[in-house]
Coordinates of C-alpha atoms in Angstrom, one line a residue:
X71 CA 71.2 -10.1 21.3
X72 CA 68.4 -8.0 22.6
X73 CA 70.2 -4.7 23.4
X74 CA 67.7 -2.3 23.7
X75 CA 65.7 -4.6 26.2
X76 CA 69.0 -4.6 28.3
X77 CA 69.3 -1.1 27.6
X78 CA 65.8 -0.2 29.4
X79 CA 66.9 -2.6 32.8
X80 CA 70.1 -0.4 33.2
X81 CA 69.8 3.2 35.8
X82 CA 72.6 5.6 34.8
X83 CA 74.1 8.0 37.7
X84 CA 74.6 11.5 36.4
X85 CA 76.3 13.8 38.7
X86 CA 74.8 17.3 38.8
X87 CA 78.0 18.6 37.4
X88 CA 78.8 16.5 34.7
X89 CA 77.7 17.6 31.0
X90 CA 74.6 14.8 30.4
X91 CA 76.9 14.6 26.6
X92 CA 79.2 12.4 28.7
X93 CA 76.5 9.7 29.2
X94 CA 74.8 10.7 25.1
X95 CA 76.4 7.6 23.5
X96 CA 74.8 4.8 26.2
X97 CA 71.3 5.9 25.1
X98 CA 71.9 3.9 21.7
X99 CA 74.2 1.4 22.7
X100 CA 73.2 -0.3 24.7
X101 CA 70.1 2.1 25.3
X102 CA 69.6 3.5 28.6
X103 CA 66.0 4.0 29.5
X104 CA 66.8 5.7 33.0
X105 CA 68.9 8.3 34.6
X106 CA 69.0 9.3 38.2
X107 CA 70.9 13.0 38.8
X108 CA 73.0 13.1 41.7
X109 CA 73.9 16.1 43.8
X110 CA 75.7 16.7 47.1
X111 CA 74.8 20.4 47.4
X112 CA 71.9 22.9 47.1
X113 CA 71.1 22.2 43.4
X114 CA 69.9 24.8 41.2
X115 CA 66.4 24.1 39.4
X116 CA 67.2 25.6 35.9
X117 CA 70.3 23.7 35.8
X118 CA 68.5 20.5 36.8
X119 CA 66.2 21.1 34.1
X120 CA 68.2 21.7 31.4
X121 CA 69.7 18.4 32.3
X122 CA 66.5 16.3 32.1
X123 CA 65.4 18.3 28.8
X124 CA 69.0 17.3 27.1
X125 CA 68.3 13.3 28.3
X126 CA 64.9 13.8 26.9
X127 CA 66.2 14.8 23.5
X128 CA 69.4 12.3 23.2
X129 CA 66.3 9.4 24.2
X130 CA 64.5 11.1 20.9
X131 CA 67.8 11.2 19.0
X132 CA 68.4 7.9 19.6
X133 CA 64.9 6.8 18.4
X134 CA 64.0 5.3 21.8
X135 CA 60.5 4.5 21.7
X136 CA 59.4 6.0 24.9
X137 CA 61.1 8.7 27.1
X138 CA 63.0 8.0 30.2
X139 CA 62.4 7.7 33.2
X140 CA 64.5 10.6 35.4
X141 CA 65.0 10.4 38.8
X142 CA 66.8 13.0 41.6
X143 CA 68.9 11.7 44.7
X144 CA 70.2 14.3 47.0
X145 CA 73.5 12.8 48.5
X146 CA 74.5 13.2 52.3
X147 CA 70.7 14.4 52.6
X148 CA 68.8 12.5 55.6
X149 CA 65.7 12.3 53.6
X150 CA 65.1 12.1 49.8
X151 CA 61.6 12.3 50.5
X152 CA 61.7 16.0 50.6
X153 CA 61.2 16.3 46.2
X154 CA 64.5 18.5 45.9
X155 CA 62.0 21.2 44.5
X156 CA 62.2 25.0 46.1
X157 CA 59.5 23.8 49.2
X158 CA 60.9 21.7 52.0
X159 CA 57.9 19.1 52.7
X160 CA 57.3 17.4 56.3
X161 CA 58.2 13.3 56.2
X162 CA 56.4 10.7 56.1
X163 CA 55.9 10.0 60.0
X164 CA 55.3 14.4 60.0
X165 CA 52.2 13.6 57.8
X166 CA 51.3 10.8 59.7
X167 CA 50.9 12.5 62.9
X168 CA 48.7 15.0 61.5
X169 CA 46.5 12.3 60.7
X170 CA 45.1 13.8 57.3
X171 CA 45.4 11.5 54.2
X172 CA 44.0 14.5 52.5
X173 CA 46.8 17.0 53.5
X174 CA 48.8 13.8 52.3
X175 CA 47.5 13.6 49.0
X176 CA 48.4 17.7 48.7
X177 CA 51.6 17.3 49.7
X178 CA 52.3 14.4 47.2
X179 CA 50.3 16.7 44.8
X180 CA 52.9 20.1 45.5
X181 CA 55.8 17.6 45.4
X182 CA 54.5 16.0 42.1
X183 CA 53.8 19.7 39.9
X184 CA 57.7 21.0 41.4
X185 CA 59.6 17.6 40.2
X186 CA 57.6 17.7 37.3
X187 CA 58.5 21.5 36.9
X188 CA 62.3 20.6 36.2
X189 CA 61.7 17.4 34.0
X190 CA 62.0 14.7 37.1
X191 CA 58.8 11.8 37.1
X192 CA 59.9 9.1 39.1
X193 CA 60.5 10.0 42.9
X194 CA 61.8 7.1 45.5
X195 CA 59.6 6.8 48.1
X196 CA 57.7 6.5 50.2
X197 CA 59.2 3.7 52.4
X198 CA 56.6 0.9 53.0
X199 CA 58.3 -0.3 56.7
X200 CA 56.5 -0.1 59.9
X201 CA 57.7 1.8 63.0
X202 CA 58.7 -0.6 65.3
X203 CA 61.2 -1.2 68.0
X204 CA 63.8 -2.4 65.5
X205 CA 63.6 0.4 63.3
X206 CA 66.7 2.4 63.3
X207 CA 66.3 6.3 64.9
X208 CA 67.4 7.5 61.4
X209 CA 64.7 6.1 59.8
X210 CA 62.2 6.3 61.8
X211 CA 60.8 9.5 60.5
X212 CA 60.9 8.3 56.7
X213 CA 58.1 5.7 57.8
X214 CA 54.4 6.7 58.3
X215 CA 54.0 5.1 61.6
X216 CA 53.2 1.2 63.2
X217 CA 50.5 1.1 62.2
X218 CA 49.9 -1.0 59.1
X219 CA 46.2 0.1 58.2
X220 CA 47.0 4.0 58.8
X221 CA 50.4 3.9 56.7
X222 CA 48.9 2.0 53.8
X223 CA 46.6 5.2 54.1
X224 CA 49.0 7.6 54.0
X225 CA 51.5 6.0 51.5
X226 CA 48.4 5.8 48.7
X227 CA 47.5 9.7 49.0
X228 CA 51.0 10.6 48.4
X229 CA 51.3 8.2 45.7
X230 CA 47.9 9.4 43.9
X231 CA 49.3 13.2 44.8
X232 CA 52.4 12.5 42.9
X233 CA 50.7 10.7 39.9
X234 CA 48.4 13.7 39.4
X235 CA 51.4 15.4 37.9
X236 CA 52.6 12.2 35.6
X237 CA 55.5 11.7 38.8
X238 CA 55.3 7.8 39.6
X239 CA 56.2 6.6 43.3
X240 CA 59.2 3.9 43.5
X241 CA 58.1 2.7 47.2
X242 CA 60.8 0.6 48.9
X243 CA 59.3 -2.6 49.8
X244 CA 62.1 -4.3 52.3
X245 CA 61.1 -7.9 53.4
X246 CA 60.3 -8.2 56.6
X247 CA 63.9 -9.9 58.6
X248 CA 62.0 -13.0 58.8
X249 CA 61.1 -13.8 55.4
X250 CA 65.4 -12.3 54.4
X251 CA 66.1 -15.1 57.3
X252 CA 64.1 -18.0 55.6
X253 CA 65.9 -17.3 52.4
X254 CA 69.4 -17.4 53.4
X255 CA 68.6 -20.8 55.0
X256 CA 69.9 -23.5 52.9
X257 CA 66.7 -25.3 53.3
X258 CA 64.3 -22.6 52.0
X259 CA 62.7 -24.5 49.1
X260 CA 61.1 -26.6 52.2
X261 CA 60.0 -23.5 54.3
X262 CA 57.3 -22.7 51.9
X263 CA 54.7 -22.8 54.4
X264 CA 57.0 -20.3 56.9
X265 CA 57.0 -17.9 53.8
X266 CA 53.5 -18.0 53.5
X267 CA 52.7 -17.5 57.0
X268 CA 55.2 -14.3 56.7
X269 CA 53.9 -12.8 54.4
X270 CA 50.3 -12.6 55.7
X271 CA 52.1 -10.7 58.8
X272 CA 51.1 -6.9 59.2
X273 CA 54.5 -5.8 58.1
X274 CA 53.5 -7.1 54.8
X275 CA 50.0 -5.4 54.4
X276 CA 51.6 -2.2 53.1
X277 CA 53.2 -4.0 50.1
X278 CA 50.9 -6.1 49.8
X279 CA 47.5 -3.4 49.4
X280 CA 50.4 -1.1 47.0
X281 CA 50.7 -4.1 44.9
X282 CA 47.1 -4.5 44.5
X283 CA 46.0 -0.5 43.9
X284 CA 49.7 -0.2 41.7
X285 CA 50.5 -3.9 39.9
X286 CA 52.3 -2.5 37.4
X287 CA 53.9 0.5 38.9
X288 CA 57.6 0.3 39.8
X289 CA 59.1 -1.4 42.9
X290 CA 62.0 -1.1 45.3
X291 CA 62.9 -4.6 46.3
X292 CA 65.4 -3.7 49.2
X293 CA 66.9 -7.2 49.5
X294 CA 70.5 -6.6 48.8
X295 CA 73.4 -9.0 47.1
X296 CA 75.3 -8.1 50.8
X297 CA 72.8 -9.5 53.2
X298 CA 73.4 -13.2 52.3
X299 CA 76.2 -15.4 52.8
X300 CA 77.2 -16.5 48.9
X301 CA 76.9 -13.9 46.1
X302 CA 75.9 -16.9 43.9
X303 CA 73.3 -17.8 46.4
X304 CA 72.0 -14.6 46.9
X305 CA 71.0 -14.5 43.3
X306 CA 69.0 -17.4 43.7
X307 CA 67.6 -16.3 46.9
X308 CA 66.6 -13.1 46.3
X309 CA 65.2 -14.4 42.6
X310 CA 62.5 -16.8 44.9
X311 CA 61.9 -14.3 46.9
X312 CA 60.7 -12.3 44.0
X313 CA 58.7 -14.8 41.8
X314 CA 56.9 -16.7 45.0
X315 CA 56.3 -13.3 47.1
X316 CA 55.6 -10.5 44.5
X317 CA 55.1 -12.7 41.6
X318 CA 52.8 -15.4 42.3
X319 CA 51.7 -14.5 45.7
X320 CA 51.0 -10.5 45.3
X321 CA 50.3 -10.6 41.7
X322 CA 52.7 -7.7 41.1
X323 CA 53.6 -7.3 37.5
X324 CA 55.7 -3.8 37.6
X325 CA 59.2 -4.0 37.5
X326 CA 61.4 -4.1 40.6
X327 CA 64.1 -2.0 41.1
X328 CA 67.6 -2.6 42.9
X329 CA 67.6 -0.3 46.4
X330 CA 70.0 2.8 45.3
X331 CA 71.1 2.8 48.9
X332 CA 72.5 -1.1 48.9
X333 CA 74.4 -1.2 45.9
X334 CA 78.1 -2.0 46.5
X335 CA 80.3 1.0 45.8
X336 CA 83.6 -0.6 45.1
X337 CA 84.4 0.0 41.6
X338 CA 85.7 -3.5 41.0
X339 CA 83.1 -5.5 42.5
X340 CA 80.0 -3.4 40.9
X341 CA 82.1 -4.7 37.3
X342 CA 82.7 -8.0 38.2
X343 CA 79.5 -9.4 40.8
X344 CA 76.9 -6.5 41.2
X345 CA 74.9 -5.7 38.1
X346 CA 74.7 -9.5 36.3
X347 CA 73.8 -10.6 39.8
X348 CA 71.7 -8.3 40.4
X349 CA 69.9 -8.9 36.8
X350 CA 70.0 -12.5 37.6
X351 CA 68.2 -12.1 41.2
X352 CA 65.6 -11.0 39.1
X353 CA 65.5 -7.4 39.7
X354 CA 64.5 -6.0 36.1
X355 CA 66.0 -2.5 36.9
X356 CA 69.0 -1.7 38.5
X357 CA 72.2 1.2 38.6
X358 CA 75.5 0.9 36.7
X359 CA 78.4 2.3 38.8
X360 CA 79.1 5.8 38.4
X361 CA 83.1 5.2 38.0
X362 CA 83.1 5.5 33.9
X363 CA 85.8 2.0 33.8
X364 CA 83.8 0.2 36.0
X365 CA 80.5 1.1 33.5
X366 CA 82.4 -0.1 31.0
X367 CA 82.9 -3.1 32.0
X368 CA 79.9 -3.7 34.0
X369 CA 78.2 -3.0 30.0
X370 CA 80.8 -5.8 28.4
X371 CA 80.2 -7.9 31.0
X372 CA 76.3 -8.5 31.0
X373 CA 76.6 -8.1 27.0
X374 CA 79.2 -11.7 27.3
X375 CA 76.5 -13.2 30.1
X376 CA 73.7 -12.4 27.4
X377 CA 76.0 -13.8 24.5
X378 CA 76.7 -17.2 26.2
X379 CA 73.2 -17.7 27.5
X380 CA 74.6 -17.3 31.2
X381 CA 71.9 -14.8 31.2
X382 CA 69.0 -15.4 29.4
X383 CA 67.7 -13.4 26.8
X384 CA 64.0 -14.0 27.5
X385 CA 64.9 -12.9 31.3
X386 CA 65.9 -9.7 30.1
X387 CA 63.3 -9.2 27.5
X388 CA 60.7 -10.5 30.0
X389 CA 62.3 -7.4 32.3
X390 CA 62.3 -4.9 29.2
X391 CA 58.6 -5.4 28.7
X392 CA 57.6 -4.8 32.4
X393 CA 59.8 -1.7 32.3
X394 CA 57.8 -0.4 28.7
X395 CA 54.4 -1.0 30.6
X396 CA 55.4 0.6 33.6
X397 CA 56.7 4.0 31.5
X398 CA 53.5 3.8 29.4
X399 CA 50.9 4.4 32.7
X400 CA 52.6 8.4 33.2
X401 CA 55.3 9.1 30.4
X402 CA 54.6 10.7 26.8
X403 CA 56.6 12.5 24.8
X404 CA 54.6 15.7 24.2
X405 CA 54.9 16.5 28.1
X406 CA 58.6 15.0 28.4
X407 CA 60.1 17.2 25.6
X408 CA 57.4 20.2 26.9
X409 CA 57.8 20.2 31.0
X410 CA 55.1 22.0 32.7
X411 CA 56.3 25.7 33.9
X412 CA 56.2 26.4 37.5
X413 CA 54.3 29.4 38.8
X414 CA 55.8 31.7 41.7
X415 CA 52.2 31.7 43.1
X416 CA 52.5 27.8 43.5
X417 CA 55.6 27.9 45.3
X418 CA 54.0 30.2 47.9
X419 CA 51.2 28.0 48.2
X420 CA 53.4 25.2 48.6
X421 CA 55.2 27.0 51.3
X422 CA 52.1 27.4 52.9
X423 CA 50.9 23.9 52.6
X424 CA 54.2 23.0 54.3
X425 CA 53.4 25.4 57.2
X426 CA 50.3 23.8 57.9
X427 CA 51.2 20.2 57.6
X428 CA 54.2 21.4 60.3
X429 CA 51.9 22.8 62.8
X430 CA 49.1 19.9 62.1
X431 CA 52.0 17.1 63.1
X432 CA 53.3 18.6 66.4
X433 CA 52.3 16.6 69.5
X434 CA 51.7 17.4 72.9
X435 CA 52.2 14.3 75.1
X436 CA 51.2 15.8 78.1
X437 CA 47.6 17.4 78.8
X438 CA 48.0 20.7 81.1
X439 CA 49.0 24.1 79.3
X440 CA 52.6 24.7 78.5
X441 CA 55.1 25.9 81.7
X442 CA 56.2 28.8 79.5
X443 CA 52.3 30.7 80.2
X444 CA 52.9 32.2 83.0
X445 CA 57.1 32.7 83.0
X446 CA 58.3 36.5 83.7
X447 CA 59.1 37.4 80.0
X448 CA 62.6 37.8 80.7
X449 CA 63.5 35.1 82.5
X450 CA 66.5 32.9 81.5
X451 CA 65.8 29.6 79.5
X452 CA 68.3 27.4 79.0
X453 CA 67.7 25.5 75.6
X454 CA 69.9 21.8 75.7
X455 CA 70.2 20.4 72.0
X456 CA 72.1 17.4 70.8
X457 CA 74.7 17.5 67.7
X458 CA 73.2 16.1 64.9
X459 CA 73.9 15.7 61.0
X460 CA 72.5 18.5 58.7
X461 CA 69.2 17.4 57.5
X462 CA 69.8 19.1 54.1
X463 CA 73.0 21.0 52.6
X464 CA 71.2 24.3 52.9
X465 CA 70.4 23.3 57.0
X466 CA 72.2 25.5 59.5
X467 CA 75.2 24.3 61.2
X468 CA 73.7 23.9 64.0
X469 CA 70.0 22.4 63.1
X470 CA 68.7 23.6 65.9
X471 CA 68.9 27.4 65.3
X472 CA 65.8 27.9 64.1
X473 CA 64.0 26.6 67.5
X474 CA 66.3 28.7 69.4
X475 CA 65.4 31.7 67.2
X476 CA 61.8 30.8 67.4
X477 CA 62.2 31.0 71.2
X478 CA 63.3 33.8 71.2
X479 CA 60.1 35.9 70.4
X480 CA 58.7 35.7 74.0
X481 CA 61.4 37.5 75.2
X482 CA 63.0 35.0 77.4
X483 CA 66.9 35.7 77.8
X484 CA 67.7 32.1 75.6
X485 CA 70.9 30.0 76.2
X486 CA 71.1 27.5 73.7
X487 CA 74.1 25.0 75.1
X488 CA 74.5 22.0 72.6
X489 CA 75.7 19.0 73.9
X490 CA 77.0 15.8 72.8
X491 CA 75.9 12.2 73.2
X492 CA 79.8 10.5 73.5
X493 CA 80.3 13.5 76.7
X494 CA 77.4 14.4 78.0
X495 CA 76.5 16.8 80.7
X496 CA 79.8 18.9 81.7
X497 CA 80.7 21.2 83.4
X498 CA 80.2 23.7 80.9
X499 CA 76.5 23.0 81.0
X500 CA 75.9 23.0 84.9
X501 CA 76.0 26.8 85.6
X502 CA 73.4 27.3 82.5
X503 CA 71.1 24.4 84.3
X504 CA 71.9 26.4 88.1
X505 CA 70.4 30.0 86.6
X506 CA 67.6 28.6 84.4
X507 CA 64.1 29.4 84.9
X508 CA 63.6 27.3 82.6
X509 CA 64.9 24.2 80.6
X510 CA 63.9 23.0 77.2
X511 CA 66.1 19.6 76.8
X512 CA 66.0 18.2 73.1
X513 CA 66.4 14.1 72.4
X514 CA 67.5 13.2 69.1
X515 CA 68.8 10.4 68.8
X516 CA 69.5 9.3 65.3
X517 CA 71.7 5.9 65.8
X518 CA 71.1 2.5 67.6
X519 CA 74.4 2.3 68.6
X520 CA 73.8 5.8 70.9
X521 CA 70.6 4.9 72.6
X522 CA 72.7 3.9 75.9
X523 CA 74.7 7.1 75.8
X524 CA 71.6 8.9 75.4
X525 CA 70.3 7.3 78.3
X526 CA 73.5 8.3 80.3
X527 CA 73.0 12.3 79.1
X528 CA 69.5 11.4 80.8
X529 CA 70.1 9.9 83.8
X530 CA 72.8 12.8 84.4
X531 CA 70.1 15.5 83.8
X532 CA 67.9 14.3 86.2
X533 CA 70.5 14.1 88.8
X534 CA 71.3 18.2 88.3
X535 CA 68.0 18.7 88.9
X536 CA 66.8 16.8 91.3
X537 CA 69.4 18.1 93.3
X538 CA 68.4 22.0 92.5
X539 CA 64.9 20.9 93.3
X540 CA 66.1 20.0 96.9
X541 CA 68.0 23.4 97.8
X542 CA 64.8 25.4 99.4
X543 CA 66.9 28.2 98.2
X544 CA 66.5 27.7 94.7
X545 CA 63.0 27.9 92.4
X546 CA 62.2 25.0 90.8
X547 CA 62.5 25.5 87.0
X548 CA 59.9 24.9 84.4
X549 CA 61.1 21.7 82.6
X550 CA 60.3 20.8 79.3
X551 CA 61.2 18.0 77.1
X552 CA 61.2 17.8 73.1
X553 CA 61.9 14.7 70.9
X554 CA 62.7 15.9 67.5
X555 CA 62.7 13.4 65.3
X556 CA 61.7 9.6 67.2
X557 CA 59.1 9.5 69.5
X558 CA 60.6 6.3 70.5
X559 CA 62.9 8.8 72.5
X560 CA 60.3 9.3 75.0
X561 CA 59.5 5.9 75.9
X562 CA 61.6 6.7 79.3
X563 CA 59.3 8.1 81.8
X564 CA 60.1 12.3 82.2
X565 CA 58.4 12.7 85.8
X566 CA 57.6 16.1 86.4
X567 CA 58.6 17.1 82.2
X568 CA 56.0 18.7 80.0
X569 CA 56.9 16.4 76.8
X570 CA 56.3 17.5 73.3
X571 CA 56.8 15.9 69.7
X572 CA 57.5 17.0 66.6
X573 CA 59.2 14.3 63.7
X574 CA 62.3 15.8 62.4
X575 CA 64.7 18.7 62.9
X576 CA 63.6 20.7 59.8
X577 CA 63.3 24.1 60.2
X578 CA 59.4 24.1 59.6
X579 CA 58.7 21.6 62.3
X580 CA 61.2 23.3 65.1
X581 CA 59.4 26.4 64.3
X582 CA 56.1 24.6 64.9
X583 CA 57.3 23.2 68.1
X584 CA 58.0 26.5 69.5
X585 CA 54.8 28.0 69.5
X586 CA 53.5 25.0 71.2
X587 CA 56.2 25.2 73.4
X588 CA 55.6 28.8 74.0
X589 CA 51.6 28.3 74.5
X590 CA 51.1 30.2 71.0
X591 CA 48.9 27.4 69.9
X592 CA 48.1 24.0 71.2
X593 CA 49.2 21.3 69.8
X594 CA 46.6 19.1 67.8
X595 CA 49.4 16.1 66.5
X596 CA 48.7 12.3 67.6
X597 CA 51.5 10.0 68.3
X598 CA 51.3 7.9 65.3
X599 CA 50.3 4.3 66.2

């Protein structure tokens, strides 16, 4: 029974605040060849490296022939794009709007020398979907745009960033709906043709041009047991899928890799359908649960499967060997047991580099000079912000603290009034809207399921001030509008609004926002295509 070739399929969950010493004995039976550390708070960077250092050693003790493969996921953070190092980077459609593979390629290339500072080489991302009207607002930010040409661009200077530091990309490569659609058809042996035609669509050129630079790198294959009808057929489905797209069509030769986000949670069902069906869908690497039972038996069950031939041995050593080929492009033991050290002088750089990126991504939609110019420094501005989920455990509790902060240096009297999308404009927020001399409204919406409430918020804020507008009494106030995160959110004609972009609520890129906002700077972002 080939153990060790199972062993380097299976992806252990380490919490941050376990002892690794819980997880020593799996690396010789049945020889785990990658760990992913979890945390749901701020984690410190020596303790994350003493971590990977100790899995690099028990890999070493256990004679393993080649290190593993470390990975970090931040839980309950929006993006794990950001590296989990001591700089927080821009996102994907960030860089894209500044529309500079090189600052790209530096940002993969700080992101690449912090990871690889604390023992971490092998980073999830970046996310190989298109923008498009069926991406959902919460996502929207982790792709590099609609266009296909221009985010191919972008994902391969971040990839050859990271790999300058022995850091390999895992880019998620979801099928396009249509293709997921033709496979859960009963019928799909006979669609051949329908899957060929799909996979010459646009949505496919990203994979499709990453397969070709990276045929042997690792790949997220997002189709996910859950999304067909039959877990047996799934299996099946998701196995074609595989060989007659990335296999035989694409030529890709890397392993693929089970999405971490569409893994079923349920203890039981992880033991008893997830990880042989998972291995039997063809995906050569995938997660054990992180309930300790349920890895137990999850272990004894794919060890039976492999016993009675219900899963192959060749399938797994087939797997095994694309895993060993994949680990030998960026992983030696000299650098894994000897982590490169960072330098305080990088991390100011980095900070830096961020900065820039920021201020490169922020758009101006409309052309004249920003309202704010010429407003009596201590006039009142009346700053309306949605209620959003943290970005990041260290984010304020409100998000949007940092823009009001920002807008504060001018000197204008700010009243930041949040507001939610399920109640709207109240009461509350009328007198604020009656005194200001000016408003800066912020959109950020970050579900599908809000867009019609959103709507509502906007329709109602329109009314207020259309009717201020009409009292000859009253000055008209400067109005401003800001999407934070999806410029999707602007589609809706603001008549009469000076509209301004930037990608995400981070702190760098509200800061950014505001001195365009302000007129400090103008802005030099494109709305990515």
């Amino acid at each position: 029974m080939a153990l060790p070739d199972l062993g380097q399929t299976l992806i252990v969950l380490l919490d941050y605040h376990e002892e690794p010493s819980t997880i020593r004995p799996l690396f010789s039976d049945p020889g785990i060849g990658s760990v992913i550390i979890t945390c749901s708070d701020v984690p410190d960077l020596e303790r994350i490296a003493s971590l990977t250092s100790q899995l690099q050693n028990f890999a070493k003790d256990a004679k393993q022939d080649q290190p593993v493969t470390i990975g970090l996921k931040q839980e309950g953070a929006l993006y794990d794009f950001l590296g989990l190092g001591q700089t927080r980077f821009p996102s994907p459609l960030s860089l894209a709007a500044g529309h500079s593979t090189e600052s790209t390629f530096q940002v993969g290339l700080a992101i690449g020398k912090e990871l690889a500072s604390i023992g971490v080489n092998w980073i999830f991302t970046p996310k190989l979907d298109l923008l498009s009207d069926l991406t959902e607002p919460s996502s929207a930010s982790q792709t590099f745009g609609g266009n296909a040409r221009a985010a191919t661009d972008h994902a391969i200077a971040l990839i050859e960033g990271l790999a300058a530091e022995s850091v390999s990309a895992c880019p998620n490569a979801h099928p396009p709906g249509a293709v997921l659609d033709i496979f859960k058809d009963q019928e799909y042996p006979e669609r051949a043709d329908e899957i060929h035609d799909e996979s010459e669509s646009p949505e496919f050129f990203p994979i499709a041009s990453i397969i070709a630079r990276y045929p042997r790198n690792s790949m997220q294959f997002g189709a996910a047991i859950h999304e067909f009808p039959e877990p047996e057929r799934s299996a099946q489905s998701i196995r074609a899928a595989c060989e007659l797209i990335l296999r035989n069509k694409l030529r890709f030769r890397g392993p693929t890799v089970s999405s971490l986000a569409e893994t079923p949670e349920d203890a039981s069902l992880c033991a008893k359908h997830a990880p042989l069906l998972t291995v039997l869908s063809g995906l050569d690497m995938f997660r054990l649960p992180k309930d300790p039972i349920a890895q137990d038996a999850s272990i004894s069950i794919l060890k039976a499967a492999m016993a009675s031939n219900a899963l192959p041995s060749p399938m797994v050593s087939a797997a095994a060997a694309r895993v060993a080929t994949f680990k030998a492009q960026f992983l030696a033991w000299e650098r894994a047991l000897n982590p490169p050290s960072a330098e305080y002088s990088l991390t100011t750089a980095h900070s830096l580099l961020a900065r820039r990126t920021f201020r490169a991504s922020t758009t101006a939609i409309s052309e004249n000079p920003s309202p704010l110019l010429d407003l009596a420094p201590n006039s009142i501005l009346a700053l309306l912000t949605p209620t959003v989920p943290r970005r990041h455990p260290d984010s304020p509790s409100d998000p949007f603290e940092p823009l009001g902060q920002a807008l504060s240096r001018s000197g204008f009297r700010i009243r930041h009034v949040p507001y939610t999308l399920s109640a709207g404009l109240t009461g509350y927020h009328l007198p604020f809207l009656q005194r200001a001399a000016a408003v800066v409204f912020v959109l950020c919406n970050t579900s599908s399921a809000l867009i019609e409430s959103q709507d509502e918020v906007v329709a109602a804020l329109h009314s207020t001030l259309r009717a201020r507008d009409a009292n000859p009494i009253q000055q008209r106030p400067r109005k401003i509008v800001l999407a934070a995160s999806d410029p999707r959110d602007l589609r809706d004609a603001f008549e009469g609004w000076w509209a301004v972009c930037c990608y995400e609520y981070s702190r760098g890129a509200l800061e950014a926002a505001a001195e365009v906002v302000l007129g400090e700077r103008q802005a030099t972002g494109r709305l990515p295509a």
